[in-house]
C-alpha positions as a printed Julia matrix, in Angstrom:
111×3 Matrix{Float64}:
   0.05   -0.11    0.26
   2.51    2.47    0.74
   4.17    1.93   -2.98
   1.21    2.62   -4.04
   0.87    5.62   -2.72
   3.38    7.47   -1.94
   6.92    5.99   -4.02
   7.43    7.86   -7.02
   6.25    5.7    -9.19
   1.95    5.35   -6.87
  -0.64    7.77   -6.45
   1.08   11.1    -5.32
   3.17   10.73   -7.73
   0.81   10.6   -10.16
  -0.95   13.9    -8.19
   2.53   15.35   -9.18
   3.06   14.54  -12.96
  -1.58   15.34  -12.92
  -0.38   18.7   -11.55
   2.14   19.24  -12.9
   1.5    18.55  -16.4
  -1.28   21.52  -16.3
  -1.3    23.69  -19.72
   1.75   21.09  -20.86
   2.01   20.11  -23.68
   2.12   16.69  -23.75
   1.68   13.24  -25.0
  -0.02    9.36  -24.78
   3.25    8.41  -22.96
   2.91   11.25  -20.36
  -0.52   10.34  -20.03
  -0.77    7.16  -19.32
   2.2     7.35  -16.67
  -0.14   10.08  -14.96
  -2.81    8.16  -15.13
  -1.06    5.08  -14.07
   0.44    6.58  -11.17
  -2.67    7.78  -10.22
  -5.79    5.83  -10.01
  -4.16    2.55  -11.68
  -1.27    2.66   -8.46
  -4.47    2.49   -5.57
  -6.3    -0.51   -8.76
  -3.82   -2.4    -9.02
  -2.62   -2.15   -5.81
  -6.31   -3.8    -4.12
  -6.12   -6.65   -7.08
  -2.46   -7.2    -5.52
  -3.76   -8.07   -1.94
  -6.78   -9.76   -2.54
  -4.88  -12.44   -4.96
  -2.16  -12.35   -2.67
  -4.16  -13.06    0.32
  -6.32  -15.66   -1.56
  -2.77  -17.46   -2.43
  -3.01  -17.58   -6.18
   0.69  -18.72   -7.97
   2.68  -16.51   -9.66
   1.55  -16.41  -13.14
  -2.24  -15.32  -12.17
  -0.83  -12.14   -9.9
   0.89  -11.5   -12.74
  -2.37  -11.78  -15.04
  -4.83   -9.92  -12.66
  -2.02   -7.21  -12.1
  -2.01   -7.18  -15.37
  -6.07   -6.35  -15.48
  -5.42   -4.14  -13.31
  -3.24   -1.53  -14.48
  -5.62   -2.17  -17.18
  -8.73   -1.0   -15.53
  -6.72    2.21  -13.54
  -6.22    3.47  -17.3
 -10.02    2.65  -18.17
 -10.95    4.02  -15.19
  -9.04    7.52  -15.42
  -9.99    7.31  -19.44
 -14.13    6.76  -18.04
 -13.46    9.49  -15.95
 -11.67   11.9   -18.51
 -15.42   12.0   -20.32
 -17.54   12.27  -18.15
 -15.89   15.47  -17.0
 -16.66   16.8   -19.99
 -20.22   14.79  -21.13
 -22.02   14.75  -17.59
 -23.16   17.69  -15.36
 -22.32   18.76  -12.61
 -24.98   17.03  -11.03
 -25.32   14.17  -12.33
 -21.53   13.81  -11.75
 -21.61   14.53   -7.7
 -18.62   16.62   -8.33
 -18.08   19.43  -11.11
 -18.17   19.27  -14.24
 -15.58   20.65  -16.91
 -12.92   21.58  -14.65
  -9.83   19.37  -16.25
 -10.59   22.07  -19.09
 -10.81   25.15  -17.54
  -7.1    23.42  -15.88
  -6.6    22.83  -19.05
  -5.62   19.34  -17.44
  -4.07   16.19  -19.61
  -6.76   13.67  -20.49
  -7.36   12.04  -23.68
 -10.37   13.58  -24.69
  -7.98   16.9   -24.97
  -5.22   14.87  -26.89
  -7.37   12.84  -28.64
 -10.67   15.2   -28.72
């Protein structure tokens, strides 16, 4: 958990990469780095922790880790899309704030 939350490749680093990426040009590689570290690190930890507690084998742990990394990326892509397609009332948070802050997002990169 500590590694997923606070190391140079964890949630805290991902959040810092996200803030540093505001109002800057960014590539798909940089965007994936942000999302894999930010949301993806915590989702991957959660899946791996359950697998470890369940005493899965090495191959199963690798497969679960791979799935969780992709799930984290999917979560963030979905969040980016919802930010521009839904209202504040539906989201329960301010809609459009990624665009206002000029954040590095999938819609900003791909349109």
